[in-house]
Amino acid sequence: MRFRFLFVVFWIVLLGTVPLWAAKKSTSSQLAKQRAELKNLEANLAKQRKKVRLLESEEKGVLNTIAVLDENLNRTKEYVQVLAKNESTMKQLLAEIGHSLDSLDKEIARRNRAMQKRIRELYIHGDRGTPEEILAILKGETSPERQIYYVNRILTDDREKMDRLSWLLRERALKKREASGRLSELRSLQSKKTAEEEGLKQQIQTQGAVLASVQKSKSLQTKAIQEIERNQKTMLSLIRQLEKKREQELAQAKKKKNSKKKVTGKNALPRIPVKPIGPKCLPLNGSIIAEYGMHEHPVLHIMTRNLGVEIRGKKGDKIKAAAAGNVVMVTEIDGRGPSVIIEHEGGVYSVYGHMSSIRVKEGDRVGNCEDIGTVGDLASLNGIKLYFQISEGTDTVDPLKWLKKK
């Protein structure tokens, strides 16, 4: 009887599952992508919060303080959104695993019944020997060698199926452990999300208090205007440096050309400058939220002079070069964040600010409407936007009017 009991148990275990996937690959890959995004955001958020801590120990300008708080607020909002997305994906994955495990349990019960029927049929019909022989083996009355031989004969037809079922049993155990791990991860995410949401409320209150104090205080407004003017002077200083460098290069080229003429004679053909091909283009498809010239500051509500235009954008929108030219500067500009400056024919410079990513480097040649990066909200006080400026030499002009020139 002992052998019969072991034989039956052996079949129950091996026939107790079915090939099911506990979770869709698409959900798992989606979760992996979101984890990478979270890791990147956490690194950026740590840097940003370090800036906020420095505000408490150092006296910063009005605009810089607001910009740092605003950027920290935006990064926290983005982080909370990704946490929520991660939480949703994790719940979906857990639901898939739970559904698959439920299906496995039902199939185990079904196969138990099938196994019992199989044993009865073997006993009744004796398709692998006489009923007396099967009974003797099940009672353990024959030699061990004979028992092993007979069991092997019975299992030969089902060998492939048993191997598969054995693998599925291991897979089922792995999925159960995965479900336990995912549940723990989900609880950690939910705890982190709750803490970030509370912190977000405090940040909104802090930023609101700072803005309110600036809007009420004339002295702080004066400081803000001085900061804006100082940032503009920095921008114009960069353009002057670039223009001075261009003029020096032109003078050197002219000198070299004249000396070459003396050597080659009057028959030498003059070099014709290559002109940009194709029309100019607006660097970002979006509405103009701040025009060139005097306008009301969107956050401080004070009148300031704008040296360019501001164009509303969405996360990930591509920024295009307004015309063909050479990238002469890639830098961080006060008040404009990560920026690119392109030199065009005739000493014209275009400036692109508040970029979240930059695809070009200094010295690159870009064509008309070529992608140079993506728009962001770095150093912006009112969301995702592009700052676009045009200078003819050292003088700024209305970018929208310049775009219409042929």
Coordinates of C-alpha atoms in Angstrom, one line a residue, residues 81-302:
Q81 CA 3.2 61.9 -11.2
V82 CA 5.8 59.2 -12.1
L83 CA 5.3 57.6 -8.6
A84 CA 1.6 57.5 -9.3
K85 CA 2.2 55.9 -12.7
N86 CA 4.6 53.4 -11.1
E87 CA 2.0 52.6 -8.4
S88 CA -0.7 52.0 -11.1
T89 CA 1.6 49.7 -13.1
M90 CA 2.6 47.7 -10.0
K91 CA -1.1 47.2 -9.1
Q92 CA -1.8 46.0 -12.7
L93 CA 1.1 43.6 -12.5
L94 CA 0.0 42.2 -9.1
A95 CA -3.5 41.8 -10.5
E96 CA -2.1 39.8 -13.5
I97 CA -0.1 37.6 -11.2
G98 CA -3.1 37.0 -8.9
H99 CA -5.3 36.1 -11.8
S100 CA -2.7 33.6 -13.1
L101 CA -2.3 32.0 -9.7
D102 CA -6.1 31.6 -9.4
S103 CA -6.2 29.9 -12.8
L104 CA -3.3 27.6 -11.7
D105 CA -5.2 26.6 -8.5
K106 CA -8.3 25.7 -10.6
E107 CA -6.2 23.7 -13.0
I108 CA -4.5 21.8 -10.2
A109 CA -7.9 20.7 -8.9
R110 CA -9.0 19.7 -12.4
R111 CA -5.8 17.7 -12.9
N112 CA -6.2 16.0 -9.5
R113 CA -9.5 14.6 -10.7
A114 CA -8.0 13.6 -14.0
M115 CA -5.1 11.8 -12.2
Q116 CA -7.5 9.8 -10.0
K117 CA -9.4 8.8 -13.1
R118 CA -6.2 7.8 -14.8
I119 CA -5.1 5.5 -11.9
R120 CA -8.6 3.9 -11.8
E121 CA -8.4 3.2 -15.6
L122 CA -4.9 1.7 -15.2
Y123 CA -6.2 -0.6 -12.5
I124 CA -9.4 -1.6 -14.3
H125 CA -8.2 -1.9 -17.9
G126 CA -4.6 -3.0 -17.2
D127 CA -3.2 -1.3 -20.3
R128 CA 0.3 -1.8 -19.0
G129 CA -0.2 -5.4 -17.6
T130 CA -2.8 -7.7 -16.0
P131 CA -5.0 -6.4 -13.2
E132 CA -3.3 -8.9 -10.9
E133 CA 0.2 -7.5 -11.9
I134 CA -0.9 -3.9 -11.4
L135 CA -2.4 -4.7 -8.0
A136 CA 0.7 -6.6 -6.9
I137 CA 2.9 -3.6 -7.8
L138 CA 0.6 -1.1 -6.1
K139 CA 0.6 -3.3 -2.9
G140 CA 4.4 -3.5 -3.0
E141 CA 4.3 -7.3 -3.4
T142 CA 6.8 -7.5 -6.3
S143 CA 10.5 -6.9 -6.3
P144 CA 11.7 -3.2 -6.3
E145 CA 13.3 -3.8 -9.8
R146 CA 9.9 -4.9 -11.2
Q147 CA 8.2 -1.9 -9.6
I148 CA 10.6 0.5 -11.1
Y149 CA 10.4 -1.2 -14.5
Y150 CA 6.6 -1.1 -14.5
V151 CA 6.4 2.6 -13.3
N152 CA 8.9 3.6 -16.1
R153 CA 6.7 1.8 -18.6
I154 CA 3.6 3.7 -17.4
L155 CA 5.5 7.1 -17.4
T156 CA 7.1 6.7 -20.8
D157 CA 4.1 8.1 -22.7
D158 CA 3.9 11.1 -20.3
R159 CA 7.6 11.9 -19.9
E160 CA 7.5 15.2 -21.9
K161 CA 4.3 16.3 -20.2
M162 CA 5.8 15.6 -16.7
D163 CA 9.0 17.5 -17.5
R164 CA 6.9 20.5 -18.6
L165 CA 4.7 20.3 -15.4
S166 CA 7.8 20.1 -13.2
W167 CA 9.1 23.3 -14.8
L168 CA 5.7 24.9 -14.3
L169 CA 5.6 24.1 -10.6
R170 CA 9.0 25.8 -10.2
E171 CA 7.7 28.8 -12.2
R172 CA 4.6 29.0 -10.0
A173 CA 6.7 29.1 -6.9
L174 CA 8.9 31.9 -8.5
K175 CA 5.8 33.9 -9.4
K176 CA 4.5 33.6 -5.8
R177 CA 7.8 35.0 -4.5
E178 CA 7.6 37.7 -7.2
A179 CA 4.1 38.6 -6.1
S180 CA 5.3 39.0 -2.5
G181 CA 8.2 41.2 -3.6
R182 CA 6.0 43.3 -5.8
L183 CA 3.6 43.8 -2.9
S184 CA 6.4 45.0 -0.7
E185 CA 7.6 47.4 -3.4
L186 CA 4.1 48.7 -3.9
R187 CA 3.7 49.5 -0.2
S188 CA 7.1 51.3 -0.3
L189 CA 6.0 53.4 -3.4
Q190 CA 2.7 54.3 -1.7
S191 CA 4.5 55.5 1.4
K192 CA 7.0 57.5 -0.6
K193 CA 4.2 59.0 -2.7
T194 CA 2.2 60.1 0.4
A195 CA 5.4 61.8 1.8
E196 CA 6.1 63.6 -1.4
E197 CA 2.5 64.8 -1.7
E198 CA 2.7 66.3 1.8
G199 CA 6.0 67.9 0.9
L200 CA 4.5 69.3 -2.3
K201 CA 1.7 71.0 -0.3
Q202 CA 4.4 72.7 1.9
Q203 CA 6.4 73.8 -1.2
I204 CA 3.3 75.4 -2.8
Q205 CA 2.6 77.3 0.5
T206 CA 6.3 78.5 0.7
Q207 CA 6.4 79.6 -2.9
G208 CA 3.1 81.4 -2.5
A209 CA 4.3 83.2 0.5
V210 CA 7.5 84.3 -1.3
L211 CA 5.5 85.6 -4.3
A212 CA 3.0 87.4 -2.1
S213 CA 5.8 89.2 -0.3
V214 CA 7.5 90.3 -3.5
Q215 CA 4.2 91.5 -5.0
K216 CA 3.5 93.6 -1.9
S217 CA 7.0 94.9 -1.3
K218 CA 8.2 97.8 -3.5
S219 CA 11.9 97.2 -2.4
L220 CA 11.7 93.6 -3.5
Q221 CA 10.1 94.6 -6.8
T222 CA 13.0 97.0 -7.4
K223 CA 15.5 94.3 -6.6
A224 CA 13.7 92.0 -9.0
I225 CA 13.8 94.6 -11.8
Q226 CA 17.5 95.1 -11.1
E227 CA 18.0 91.4 -11.4
I228 CA 16.2 91.2 -14.7
E229 CA 18.3 94.1 -16.1
R230 CA 21.5 92.5 -14.8
N231 CA 20.5 89.2 -16.6
Q232 CA 19.8 91.1 -19.8
K233 CA 23.2 92.8 -19.6
T234 CA 24.9 89.4 -19.2
M235 CA 23.1 88.2 -22.3
L236 CA 24.1 91.3 -24.3
S237 CA 27.6 90.9 -23.0
L238 CA 27.8 87.4 -24.4
I239 CA 26.5 88.6 -27.8
R240 CA 29.1 91.5 -27.8
Q241 CA 31.9 89.0 -27.1
L242 CA 30.8 86.8 -30.0
E243 CA 30.4 89.8 -32.3
K244 CA 33.9 91.0 -31.4
K245 CA 35.3 87.6 -32.1
R246 CA 33.5 87.5 -35.5
E247 CA 34.9 90.9 -36.5
Q248 CA 38.4 89.8 -35.6
E249 CA 38.0 86.6 -37.7
L250 CA 36.7 88.7 -40.6
A251 CA 39.6 91.1 -40.4
Q252 CA 42.1 88.2 -40.3
A253 CA 40.3 86.5 -43.3
K254 CA 40.4 89.8 -45.2
K255 CA 44.1 90.3 -44.5
K256 CA 44.9 86.7 -45.6
K257 CA 42.8 87.2 -48.7
N258 CA 44.7 90.4 -49.6
S259 CA 48.1 88.8 -49.1
K260 CA 47.0 85.9 -51.3
K261 CA 45.9 88.3 -54.1
K262 CA 49.4 89.8 -54.2
V263 CA 50.8 86.3 -54.7
T264 CA 48.2 84.9 -57.2
G265 CA 47.6 88.2 -59.2
K266 CA 44.5 89.9 -60.2
N267 CA 43.1 86.9 -62.1
A268 CA 42.1 85.1 -58.9
L269 CA 38.3 84.7 -58.5
P270 CA 36.8 86.1 -55.3
R271 CA 35.2 83.6 -52.9
I272 CA 31.5 83.8 -52.9
P273 CA 30.0 83.3 -49.4
V274 CA 27.5 80.4 -49.3
K275 CA 24.0 81.7 -48.3
P276 CA 21.6 79.7 -46.2
I277 CA 19.1 77.7 -48.3
G278 CA 15.4 77.5 -47.3
P279 CA 13.0 79.7 -45.4
K280 CA 13.4 80.7 -41.7
C281 CA 11.1 79.0 -39.2
L282 CA 9.6 79.6 -35.8
P283 CA 11.8 77.5 -33.5
L284 CA 8.8 76.1 -31.6
N285 CA 5.2 75.4 -32.5
G286 CA 3.2 77.2 -29.8
S287 CA 1.5 80.4 -28.7
I288 CA 3.4 83.6 -28.1
I289 CA 3.0 84.3 -24.3
A290 CA 5.4 87.2 -24.1
E291 CA 6.2 89.6 -27.0
Y292 CA 9.3 91.7 -27.7
G293 CA 9.5 95.0 -25.8
M294 CA 7.7 96.2 -22.7
H295 CA 5.4 93.7 -21.0
E296 CA 4.0 92.7 -17.6
H297 CA 6.0 90.1 -15.9
P298 CA 3.8 86.9 -15.7
V299 CA 4.6 86.2 -12.1
L300 CA 5.8 89.4 -10.4
H301 CA 3.2 91.6 -12.2
I302 CA 5.7 94.4 -12.8

